[in-house]
Amino acid sequence: MQLYAFDVLALDGDDLRGLPLHLRNTNLQRLLARPPDGITVAPFERGEIGPDLYRAACRMGLEGLVSKHRDRPHRGGRQKHWIKVKNRGHPAIGREL
């Protein structure tokens, strides 16, 4: 099994949504430093969504990529400062079109 964890909103009863993404990611990395047996944790990608990263995501069969600003807190629902790039070849996306 592979776990693609990209954010943590609460930890040990603490609400982390008000923290910027880079601090939530630090908490996530600590949490997943020793994953349970049988779980592989995929690395967190930093940087801009560029052609190379997009092509790699498509080759991996991912639905797409979402880019979030590292200094923003979590807000529920879609956000105007998120950038979502869809893999048009993914079966789930093909049904949306």
Short mmCIF file of C-alpha atoms in Angstrom, two decimals:
data_model
loop_
_atom_site.label_atom_id
_atom_site.label_comp_id
_atom_site.label_asym_id
_atom_site.label_seq_id
_atom_site.Cartn_x
_atom_site.Cartn_y
_atom_site.Cartn_z
CA MET A 1 0.00 0.00 0.00
CA GLN A 2 1.18 3.54 -0.68
CA LEU A 3 -0.03 6.45 1.38
CA TYR A 4 -0.03 9.87 -0.26
CA ALA A 5 -0.35 12.14 2.76
CA PHE A 6 -0.04 15.78 1.82
CA ASP A 7 -1.40 17.60 4.87
CA VAL A 8 -2.29 17.05 8.52
CA LEU A 9 -5.12 19.12 10.01
CA ALA A 10 -5.12 17.77 13.58
CA LEU A 11 -2.61 15.90 15.70
CA ASP A 12 -2.94 14.57 19.24
CA GLY A 13 -6.15 16.55 19.72
CA ASP A 14 -4.61 19.84 18.53
CA ASP A 15 -6.21 21.72 15.62
CA LEU A 16 -3.41 22.51 13.14
CA ARG A 17 -5.55 24.22 10.49
CA GLY A 18 -4.42 27.70 11.53
CA LEU A 19 -0.75 26.86 10.97
CA PRO A 20 0.89 27.58 7.64
CA LEU A 21 1.30 24.60 5.31
CA HIS A 22 5.06 24.32 5.86
CA LEU A 23 4.54 23.88 9.64
CA ARG A 24 1.70 21.40 9.11
CA ASN A 25 4.04 19.51 6.75
CA THR A 26 6.75 19.43 9.43
CA ASN A 27 4.22 17.83 11.79
CA LEU A 28 3.20 15.37 9.07
CA GLN A 29 6.81 14.36 8.43
CA ARG A 30 7.35 13.74 12.16
CA LEU A 31 4.12 11.72 12.35
CA LEU A 32 5.10 9.54 9.39
CA ALA A 33 8.80 9.23 10.25
CA ARG A 34 8.14 5.63 11.30
CA PRO A 35 5.21 4.37 9.22
CA PRO A 36 3.49 1.11 10.19
CA ASP A 37 4.71 -2.06 8.48
CA GLY A 38 3.38 -2.43 4.95
CA ILE A 39 2.87 1.29 4.34
CA THR A 40 5.17 3.25 2.04
CA VAL A 41 5.06 7.00 2.44
CA ALA A 42 5.55 8.92 -0.80
CA PRO A 43 7.82 11.97 -0.57
CA PHE A 44 6.39 15.46 -0.31
CA GLU A 45 7.23 17.51 -3.39
CA ARG A 46 8.40 21.07 -2.93
CA GLY A 47 8.62 23.68 -5.64
CA GLU A 48 6.61 24.83 -8.59
CA ILE A 49 4.37 22.70 -10.73
CA GLY A 50 6.40 22.52 -13.89
CA PRO A 51 6.35 20.31 -16.98
CA ASP A 52 8.74 17.72 -15.49
CA LEU A 53 6.75 17.29 -12.28
CA TYR A 54 3.48 17.15 -14.24
CA ARG A 55 4.82 14.48 -16.62
CA ALA A 56 6.11 12.45 -13.65
CA ALA A 57 2.67 12.61 -11.99
CA CYS A 58 1.03 11.44 -15.22
CA ARG A 59 3.50 8.54 -15.56
CA MET A 60 2.68 7.54 -11.97
CA GLY A 61 -1.02 7.45 -12.90
CA LEU A 62 -1.96 10.26 -10.53
CA GLU A 63 -5.16 12.22 -11.08
CA GLY A 64 -3.24 15.48 -11.07
CA LEU A 65 -1.35 17.93 -8.89
CA VAL A 66 -2.43 20.61 -6.43
CA SER A 67 -0.08 23.40 -5.48
CA LYS A 68 -0.64 25.31 -2.24
CA HIS A 69 1.24 28.30 -0.88
CA ARG A 70 3.55 27.22 1.94
CA ASP A 71 2.64 30.17 4.20
CA ARG A 72 -1.15 29.80 4.10
CA PRO A 73 -3.33 28.21 6.80
CA HIS A 74 -5.81 25.50 5.83
CA ARG A 75 -9.29 26.64 4.83
CA GLY A 76 -12.03 24.20 3.92
CA GLY A 77 -13.32 23.95 0.37
CA ARG A 78 -11.69 25.14 -2.83
CA GLN A 79 -9.37 28.10 -2.50
CA LYS A 80 -8.44 30.69 -5.11
CA HIS A 81 -4.75 30.47 -4.15
CA TRP A 82 -4.57 26.73 -4.90
CA ILE A 83 -3.44 25.68 -8.34
CA LYS A 84 -4.84 22.37 -9.60
CA VAL A 85 -3.45 20.76 -12.73
CA LYS A 86 -5.40 17.70 -13.92
CA ASN A 87 -4.00 14.67 -15.70
CA ARG A 88 -6.39 14.59 -18.67
CA GLY A 89 -5.46 10.96 -19.35
CA HIS A 90 -6.63 9.75 -15.93
CA PRO A 91 -9.86 7.69 -16.00
CA ALA A 92 -11.50 9.80 -13.26
CA ILE A 93 -10.86 13.00 -15.21
CA GLY A 94 -12.14 11.52 -18.46
CA ARG A 95 -15.54 10.99 -16.81
CA GLU A 96 -15.68 14.64 -15.72
CA LEU A 97 -15.25 16.04 -19.24
#
